[in-house]
JSON list of C-alpha atoms in Angstrom, two decimals:
[
{"chain": "A", "resi": 1, "resn": "UNK", "atom": "CA", "xyz": [-2.35, 28.74, -2.21]},
{"chain": "A", "resi": 2, "resn": "UNK", "atom": "CA", "xyz": [-1.55, 27.68, 1.47]},
{"chain": "A", "resi": 3, "resn": "UNK", "atom": "CA", "xyz": [2.04, 28.04, 2.81]},
{"chain": "A", "resi": 4, "resn": "UNK", "atom": "CA", "xyz": [2.97, 25.49, 5.50]},
{"chain": "A", "resi": 5, "resn": "UNK", "atom": "CA", "xyz": [6.25, 25.96, 7.48]},
{"chain": "A", "resi": 6, "resn": "UNK", "atom": "CA", "xyz": [8.11, 22.83, 6.41]},
{"chain": "A", "resi": 7, "resn": "UNK", "atom": "CA", "xyz": [10.45, 23.06, 9.50]},
{"chain": "A", "resi": 8, "resn": "UNK", "atom": "CA", "xyz": [7.50, 21.90, 11.79]},
{"chain": "A", "resi": 9, "resn": "UNK", "atom": "CA", "xyz": [6.73, 18.63, 9.60]},
{"chain": "A", "resi": 10, "resn": "UNK", "atom": "CA", "xyz": [8.82, 15.53, 10.79]},
{"chain": "A", "resi": 11, "resn": "UNK", "atom": "CA", "xyz": [6.90, 12.60, 9.15]},
{"chain": "A", "resi": 12, "resn": "UNK", "atom": "CA", "xyz": [4.75, 11.90, 6.04]},
{"chain": "A", "resi": 13, "resn": "UNK", "atom": "CA", "xyz": [1.63, 11.72, 8.22]},
{"chain": "A", "resi": 14, "resn": "UNK", "atom": "CA", "xyz": [2.41, 15.27, 9.41]},
{"chain": "A", "resi": 15, "resn": "UNK", "atom": "CA", "xyz": [2.74, 16.40, 5.87]},
{"chain": "A", "resi": 16, "resn": "UNK", "atom": "CA", "xyz": [-0.68, 14.97, 5.04]},
{"chain": "A", "resi": 17, "resn": "UNK", "atom": "CA", "xyz": [-2.17, 16.40, 7.93]},
{"chain": "A", "resi": 18, "resn": "UNK", "atom": "CA", "xyz": [-0.60, 19.79, 7.09]},
{"chain": "A", "resi": 19, "resn": "UNK", "atom": "CA", "xyz": [-1.83, 19.61, 3.62]},
{"chain": "A", "resi": 20, "resn": "UNK", "atom": "CA", "xyz": [-5.33, 18.23, 3.85]},
{"chain": "A", "resi": 21, "resn": "UNK", "atom": "CA", "xyz": [-5.75, 18.05, 7.68]},
{"chain": "A", "resi": 22, "resn": "UNK", "atom": "CA", "xyz": [-8.87, 18.42, 9.51]},
{"chain": "A", "resi": 23, "resn": "UNK", "atom": "CA", "xyz": [-10.35, 20.66, 6.86]},
{"chain": "A", "resi": 24, "resn": "UNK", "atom": "CA", "xyz": [-11.03, 17.60, 4.72]},
{"chain": "A", "resi": 25, "resn": "UNK", "atom": "CA", "xyz": [-13.34, 16.12, 7.68]},
{"chain": "A", "resi": 26, "resn": "UNK", "atom": "CA", "xyz": [-15.58, 19.26, 7.92]},
{"chain": "A", "resi": 27, "resn": "UNK", "atom": "CA", "xyz": [-18.93, 18.27, 6.26]},
{"chain": "A", "resi": 28, "resn": "UNK", "atom": "CA", "xyz": [-19.78, 21.97, 5.40]},
{"chain": "A", "resi": 29, "resn": "UNK", "atom": "CA", "xyz": [-16.84, 22.41, 3.14]},
{"chain": "A", "resi": 30, "resn": "UNK", "atom": "CA", "xyz": [-17.49, 19.84, 0.33]},
{"chain": "A", "resi": 31, "resn": "UNK", "atom": "CA", "xyz": [-16.49, 22.30, -2.22]},
{"chain": "A", "resi": 32, "resn": "UNK", "atom": "CA", "xyz": [-12.81, 22.28, -1.43]},
{"chain": "A", "resi": 33, "resn": "UNK", "atom": "CA", "xyz": [-10.59, 20.17, -3.54]},
{"chain": "A", "resi": 34, "resn": "UNK", "atom": "CA", "xyz": [-6.86, 19.35, -3.15]},
{"chain": "A", "resi": 35, "resn": "UNK", "atom": "CA", "xyz": [-5.42, 19.82, -6.88]},
{"chain": "A", "resi": 36, "resn": "UNK", "atom": "CA", "xyz": [-1.60, 19.81, -6.39]},
{"chain": "A", "resi": 37, "resn": "UNK", "atom": "CA", "xyz": [1.16, 20.42, -3.79]},
{"chain": "A", "resi": 38, "resn": "UNK", "atom": "CA", "xyz": [4.90, 20.87, -4.01]},
{"chain": "A", "resi": 39, "resn": "UNK", "atom": "CA", "xyz": [7.14, 19.63, -1.37]},
{"chain": "A", "resi": 40, "resn": "UNK", "atom": "CA", "xyz": [10.18, 21.82, -0.77]},
{"chain": "A", "resi": 41, "resn": "UNK", "atom": "CA", "xyz": [13.48, 19.81, -1.76]},
{"chain": "A", "resi": 42, "resn": "UNK", "atom": "CA", "xyz": [14.91, 20.14, 1.88]},
{"chain": "A", "resi": 43, "resn": "UNK", "atom": "CA", "xyz": [11.59, 18.51, 3.35]},
{"chain": "A", "resi": 44, "resn": "UNK", "atom": "CA", "xyz": [11.70, 16.00, 0.80]},
{"chain": "A", "resi": 45, "resn": "UNK", "atom": "CA", "xyz": [15.47, 14.91, 1.73]},
{"chain": "A", "resi": 46, "resn": "UNK", "atom": "CA", "xyz": [14.58, 14.96, 5.33]},
{"chain": "A", "resi": 47, "resn": "UNK", "atom": "CA", "xyz": [11.45, 12.74, 5.10]},
{"chain": "A", "resi": 48, "resn": "UNK", "atom": "CA", "xyz": [12.78, 10.39, 2.45]},
{"chain": "A", "resi": 49, "resn": "UNK", "atom": "CA", "xyz": [10.06, 8.62, 0.47]},
{"chain": "A", "resi": 50, "resn": "UNK", "atom": "CA", "xyz": [9.04, 5.72, -1.51]},
{"chain": "A", "resi": 51, "resn": "UNK", "atom": "CA", "xyz": [11.95, 3.55, -2.77]},
{"chain": "A", "resi": 52, "resn": "UNK", "atom": "CA", "xyz": [10.51, 3.51, -6.43]},
{"chain": "A", "resi": 53, "resn": "UNK", "atom": "CA", "xyz": [8.00, 6.22, -6.80]},
{"chain": "A", "resi": 54, "resn": "UNK", "atom": "CA", "xyz": [5.37, 5.80, -9.58]},
{"chain": "A", "resi": 55, "resn": "UNK", "atom": "CA", "xyz": [8.14, 5.70, -12.38]},
{"chain": "A", "resi": 56, "resn": "UNK", "atom": "CA", "xyz": [10.01, 3.08, -10.66]},
{"chain": "A", "resi": 57, "resn": "UNK", "atom": "CA", "xyz": [6.76, 1.03, -9.96]},
{"chain": "A", "resi": 58, "resn": "UNK", "atom": "CA", "xyz": [5.84, 1.34, -13.75]},
{"chain": "A", "resi": 59, "resn": "UNK", "atom": "CA", "xyz": [9.21, 0.03, -14.64]},
{"chain": "A", "resi": 60, "resn": "UNK", "atom": "CA", "xyz": [9.15, -2.75, -12.05]},
{"chain": "A", "resi": 61, "resn": "UNK", "atom": "CA", "xyz": [5.78, -4.14, -13.36]},
{"chain": "A", "resi": 62, "resn": "UNK", "atom": "CA", "xyz": [6.74, -3.31, -17.01]},
{"chain": "A", "resi": 63, "resn": "UNK", "atom": "CA", "xyz": [3.72, -0.93, -17.49]},
{"chain": "A", "resi": 64, "resn": "UNK", "atom": "CA", "xyz": [4.13, 1.80, -19.71]},
{"chain": "A", "resi": 65, "resn": "UNK", "atom": "CA", "xyz": [1.06, 2.98, -21.26]},
{"chain": "A", "resi": 66, "resn": "UNK", "atom": "CA", "xyz": [-1.92, 2.02, -19.02]},
{"chain": "A", "resi": 67, "resn": "UNK", "atom": "CA", "xyz": [-3.03, 2.51, -15.47]},
{"chain": "A", "resi": 68, "resn": "UNK", "atom": "CA", "xyz": [-1.44, 0.26, -12.66]},
{"chain": "A", "resi": 69, "resn": "UNK", "atom": "CA", "xyz": [-4.60, -1.72, -11.31]},
{"chain": "A", "resi": 70, "resn": "UNK", "atom": "CA", "xyz": [-4.46, -2.19, -7.60]},
{"chain": "A", "resi": 71, "resn": "UNK", "atom": "CA", "xyz": [-7.20, -3.87, -5.72]},
{"chain": "A", "resi": 72, "resn": "UNK", "atom": "CA", "xyz": [-8.13, -4.86, -2.11]},
{"chain": "A", "resi": 73, "resn": "UNK", "atom": "CA", "xyz": [-9.09, -8.39, -1.83]},
{"chain": "A", "resi": 74, "resn": "UNK", "atom": "CA", "xyz": [-12.61, -8.73, -0.70]},
{"chain": "A", "resi": 75, "resn": "UNK", "atom": "CA", "xyz": [-14.18, -10.34, 1.16]},
{"chain": "A", "resi": 76, "resn": "UNK", "atom": "CA", "xyz": [-11.55, -10.22, 3.86]},
{"chain": "A", "resi": 77, "resn": "UNK", "atom": "CA", "xyz": [-13.24, -11.27, 6.94]},
{"chain": "A", "resi": 78, "resn": "UNK", "atom": "CA", "xyz": [-13.75, -14.85, 8.07]},
{"chain": "A", "resi": 79, "resn": "UNK", "atom": "CA", "xyz": [-11.39, -16.33, 5.47]},
{"chain": "A", "resi": 80, "resn": "UNK", "atom": "CA", "xyz": [-8.45, -18.70, 6.17]},
{"chain": "A", "resi": 81, "resn": "UNK", "atom": "CA", "xyz": [-5.06, -17.49, 4.67]},
{"chain": "A", "resi": 82, "resn": "UNK", "atom": "CA", "xyz": [-5.57, -20.11, 1.91]},
{"chain": "A", "resi": 83, "resn": "UNK", "atom": "CA", "xyz": [-8.90, -18.92, 1.04]},
{"chain": "A", "resi": 84, "resn": "UNK", "atom": "CA", "xyz": [-7.66, -15.38, 1.01]},
{"chain": "A", "resi": 85, "resn": "UNK", "atom": "CA", "xyz": [-4.87, -16.45, -1.31]},
{"chain": "A", "resi": 86, "resn": "UNK", "atom": "CA", "xyz": [-7.22, -17.83, -3.71]},
{"chain": "A", "resi": 87, "resn": "UNK", "atom": "CA", "xyz": [-9.29, -14.66, -3.91]},
{"chain": "A", "resi": 88, "resn": "UNK", "atom": "CA", "xyz": [-6.08, -12.79, -4.60]},
{"chain": "A", "resi": 89, "resn": "UNK", "atom": "CA", "xyz": [-5.15, -15.25, -7.24]},
{"chain": "A", "resi": 90, "resn": "UNK", "atom": "CA", "xyz": [-8.40, -14.54, -9.02]},
{"chain": "A", "resi": 91, "resn": "UNK", "atom": "CA", "xyz": [-7.95, -10.88, -8.76]},
{"chain": "A", "resi": 92, "resn": "UNK", "atom": "CA", "xyz": [-4.31, -10.96, -10.19]},
{"chain": "A", "resi": 93, "resn": "UNK", "atom": "CA", "xyz": [-5.20, -13.65, -13.05]},
{"chain": "A", "resi": 94, "resn": "UNK", "atom": "CA", "xyz": [-8.16, -11.40, -13.84]},
{"chain": "A", "resi": 95, "resn": "UNK", "atom": "CA", "xyz": [-6.11, -8.46, -14.68]},
{"chain": "A", "resi": 96, "resn": "UNK", "atom": "CA", "xyz": [-5.24, -6.73, -11.31]},
{"chain": "A", "resi": 97, "resn": "UNK", "atom": "CA", "xyz": [-1.46, -5.74, -11.14]},
{"chain": "A", "resi": 98, "resn": "UNK", "atom": "CA", "xyz": [-1.22, -5.49, -7.31]},
{"chain": "A", "resi": 99, "resn": "UNK", "atom": "CA", "xyz": [-3.33, -7.21, -4.94]},
{"chain": "A", "resi": 100, "resn": "UNK", "atom": "CA", "xyz": [-3.42, -5.93, -1.24]},
{"chain": "A", "resi": 101, "resn": "UNK", "atom": "CA", "xyz": [-5.06, -7.04, 1.96]},
{"chain": "A", "resi": 102, "resn": "UNK", "atom": "CA", "xyz": [-7.66, -5.17, 3.75]},
{"chain": "A", "resi": 103, "resn": "UNK", "atom": "CA", "xyz": [-6.85, -2.85, 6.67]},
{"chain": "A", "resi": 104, "resn": "UNK", "atom": "CA", "xyz": [-9.69, -4.66, 8.59]},
{"chain": "A", "resi": 105, "resn": "UNK", "atom": "CA", "xyz": [-7.51, -7.56, 8.85]},
{"chain": "A", "resi": 106, "resn": "UNK", "atom": "CA", "xyz": [-5.72, -7.24, 12.43]},
{"chain": "A", "resi": 107, "resn": "UNK", "atom": "CA", "xyz": [-4.63, -10.55, 13.02]},
{"chain": "A", "resi": 108, "resn": "UNK", "atom": "CA", "xyz": [-1.98, -12.69, 14.88]},
{"chain": "A", "resi": 109, "resn": "UNK", "atom": "CA", "xyz": [1.41, -12.57, 13.20]},
{"chain": "A", "resi": 110, "resn": "UNK", "atom": "CA", "xyz": [1.04, -16.26, 12.42]},
{"chain": "A", "resi": 111, "resn": "UNK", "atom": "CA", "xyz": [-2.04, -15.83, 10.27]},
{"chain": "A", "resi": 112, "resn": "UNK", "atom": "CA", "xyz": [-0.67, -12.54, 8.85]},
{"chain": "A", "resi": 113, "resn": "UNK", "atom": "CA", "xyz": [2.49, -14.47, 7.64]},
{"chain": "A", "resi": 114, "resn": "UNK", "atom": "CA", "xyz": [0.36, -17.46, 6.24]},
{"chain": "A", "resi": 115, "resn": "UNK", "atom": "CA", "xyz": [-1.69, -14.98, 4.36]},
{"chain": "A", "resi": 116, "resn": "UNK", "atom": "CA", "xyz": [1.18, -13.26, 2.93]},
{"chain": "A", "resi": 117, "resn": "UNK", "atom": "CA", "xyz": [2.84, -16.56, 1.87]},
{"chain": "A", "resi": 118, "resn": "UNK", "atom": "CA", "xyz": [-0.45, -17.48, 0.22]},
{"chain": "A", "resi": 119, "resn": "UNK", "atom": "CA", "xyz": [-0.79, -14.39, -1.70]},
{"chain": "A", "resi": 120, "resn": "UNK", "atom": "CA", "xyz": [3.00, -14.26, -2.86]},
{"chain": "A", "resi": 121, "resn": "UNK", "atom": "CA", "xyz": [2.18, -17.85, -4.04]},
{"chain": "A", "resi": 122, "resn": "UNK", "atom": "CA", "xyz": [-1.01, -16.48, -5.86]},
{"chain": "A", "resi": 123, "resn": "UNK", "atom": "CA", "xyz": [1.02, -13.72, -7.54]},
{"chain": "A", "resi": 124, "resn": "UNK", "atom": "CA", "xyz": [3.77, -16.08, -8.76]},
{"chain": "A", "resi": 125, "resn": "UNK", "atom": "CA", "xyz": [1.15, -18.26, -10.10]},
{"chain": "A", "resi": 126, "resn": "UNK", "atom": "CA", "xyz": [-0.74, -15.50, -11.80]},
{"chain": "A", "resi": 127, "resn": "UNK", "atom": "CA", "xyz": [2.34, -14.08, -13.23]},
{"chain": "A", "resi": 128, "resn": "UNK", "atom": "CA", "xyz": [3.44, -17.46, -14.64]},
{"chain": "A", "resi": 129, "resn": "UNK", "atom": "CA", "xyz": [0.07, -17.95, -16.35]},
{"chain": "A", "resi": 130, "resn": "UNK", "atom": "CA", "xyz": [-0.39, -14.31, -17.64]},
{"chain": "A", "resi": 131, "resn": "UNK", "atom": "CA", "xyz": [3.18, -13.35, -18.55]},
{"chain": "A", "resi": 132, "resn": "UNK", "atom": "CA", "xyz": [2.64, -10.04, -16.50]},
{"chain": "A", "resi": 133, "resn": "UNK", "atom": "CA", "xyz": [4.47, -9.05, -13.41]},
{"chain": "A", "resi": 134, "resn": "UNK", "atom": "CA", "xyz": [2.24, -9.48, -10.31]},
{"chain": "A", "resi": 135, "resn": "UNK", "atom": "CA", "xyz": [2.69, -8.24, -6.88]},
{"chain": "A", "resi": 136, "resn": "UNK", "atom": "CA", "xyz": [1.06, -8.78, -3.49]},
{"chain": "A", "resi": 137, "resn": "UNK", "atom": "CA", "xyz": [1.14, -5.39, -1.25]},
{"chain": "A", "resi": 138, "resn": "UNK", "atom": "CA", "xyz": [1.99, -6.31, 2.36]},
{"chain": "A", "resi": 139, "resn": "UNK", "atom": "CA", "xyz": [-0.54, -4.23, 4.55]},
{"chain": "A", "resi": 140, "resn": "UNK", "atom": "CA", "xyz": [0.81, -4.10, 7.98]},
{"chain": "A", "resi": 141, "resn": "UNK", "atom": "CA", "xyz": [-1.86, -2.73, 10.65]},
{"chain": "A", "resi": 142, "resn": "UNK", "atom": "CA", "xyz": [-1.35, -2.07, 14.16]},
{"chain": "A", "resi": 143, "resn": "UNK", "atom": "CA", "xyz": [0.54, 0.05, 16.94]},
{"chain": "A", "resi": 144, "resn": "UNK", "atom": "CA", "xyz": [3.83, 1.61, 15.60]},
{"chain": "A", "resi": 145, "resn": "UNK", "atom": "CA", "xyz": [6.14, -1.26, 17.09]},
{"chain": "A", "resi": 146, "resn": "UNK", "atom": "CA", "xyz": [4.07, -3.98, 15.59]},
{"chain": "A", "resi": 147, "resn": "UNK", "atom": "CA", "xyz": [3.73, -2.40, 12.11]},
{"chain": "A", "resi": 148, "resn": "UNK", "atom": "CA", "xyz": [7.52, -2.57, 11.67]},
{"chain": "A", "resi": 149, "resn": "UNK", "atom": "CA", "xyz": [7.81, -6.14, 12.83]},
{"chain": "A", "resi": 150, "resn": "UNK", "atom": "CA", "xyz": [4.87, -7.20, 10.48]},
{"chain": "A", "resi": 151, "resn": "UNK", "atom": "CA", "xyz": [6.33, -5.15, 7.66]},
{"chain": "A", "resi": 152, "resn": "UNK", "atom": "CA", "xyz": [9.88, -6.89, 8.02]},
{"chain": "A", "resi": 153, "resn": "UNK", "atom": "CA", "xyz": [8.31, -10.24, 8.38]},
{"chain": "A", "resi": 154, "resn": "UNK", "atom": "CA", "xyz": [6.00, -9.76, 5.35]},
{"chain": "A", "resi": 155, "resn": "UNK", "atom": "CA", "xyz": [9.01, -8.57, 3.20]},
{"chain": "A", "resi": 156, "resn": "UNK", "atom": "CA", "xyz": [10.90, -11.54, 4.32]},
{"chain": "A", "resi": 157, "resn": "UNK", "atom": "CA", "xyz": [8.15, -13.78, 3.08]},
{"chain": "A", "resi": 158, "resn": "UNK", "atom": "CA", "xyz": [8.21, -12.23, -0.32]},
{"chain": "A", "resi": 159, "resn": "UNK", "atom": "CA", "xyz": [6.03, -9.22, -0.29]},
{"chain": "A", "resi": 160, "resn": "UNK", "atom": "CA", "xyz": [7.85, -6.87, -2.64]},
{"chain": "A", "resi": 161, "resn": "UNK", "atom": "CA", "xyz": [5.67, -3.67, -1.78]},
{"chain": "A", "resi": 162, "resn": "UNK", "atom": "CA", "xyz": [4.07, -2.50, 1.46]},
{"chain": "A", "resi": 163, "resn": "UNK", "atom": "CA", "xyz": [1.46, -0.12, 2.93]},
{"chain": "A", "resi": 164, "resn": "UNK", "atom": "CA", "xyz": [1.70, 0.65, 6.77]},
{"chain": "A", "resi": 165, "resn": "UNK", "atom": "CA", "xyz": [-1.34, 1.89, 8.76]},
{"chain": "A", "resi": 166, "resn": "UNK", "atom": "CA", "xyz": [-1.20, 2.72, 12.41]},
{"chain": "A", "resi": 167, "resn": "UNK", "atom": "CA", "xyz": [-4.24, 1.57, 14.39]}
]
């Protein structure tokens, strides 16, 4: 067991670094496995967390007794937003619950929003056809100031779940 002083952690990113940190990048230590961790209640309150958690996501999707299937839509490079939306539809209609864009897509806000709109429409179409709840995950990538703007714009366009990654 490793004990980390929670008073020094001020973000979810800091928490992950404190738990798995640089040791996970050392090639010589390939036998170490993170099996579980507990977050002190005072730290959980300070950091906040996902709005739904896994139980809330299951409830939102109506999935009780099977895995939730999430897929990154591939290929992602060189496609128009419409072409990307068509691939997202194929994933969702084929059984994926949540389609997500690739973190390699670092594009203009105009193209980002066009892709979000195409993928939200794809999720709605697949949901209507399958009778199962489908979501498109907004994946905002960029510097910290840009991430928040992309996230808020993506949610305004109908993206109901999000992942944010600093670049």
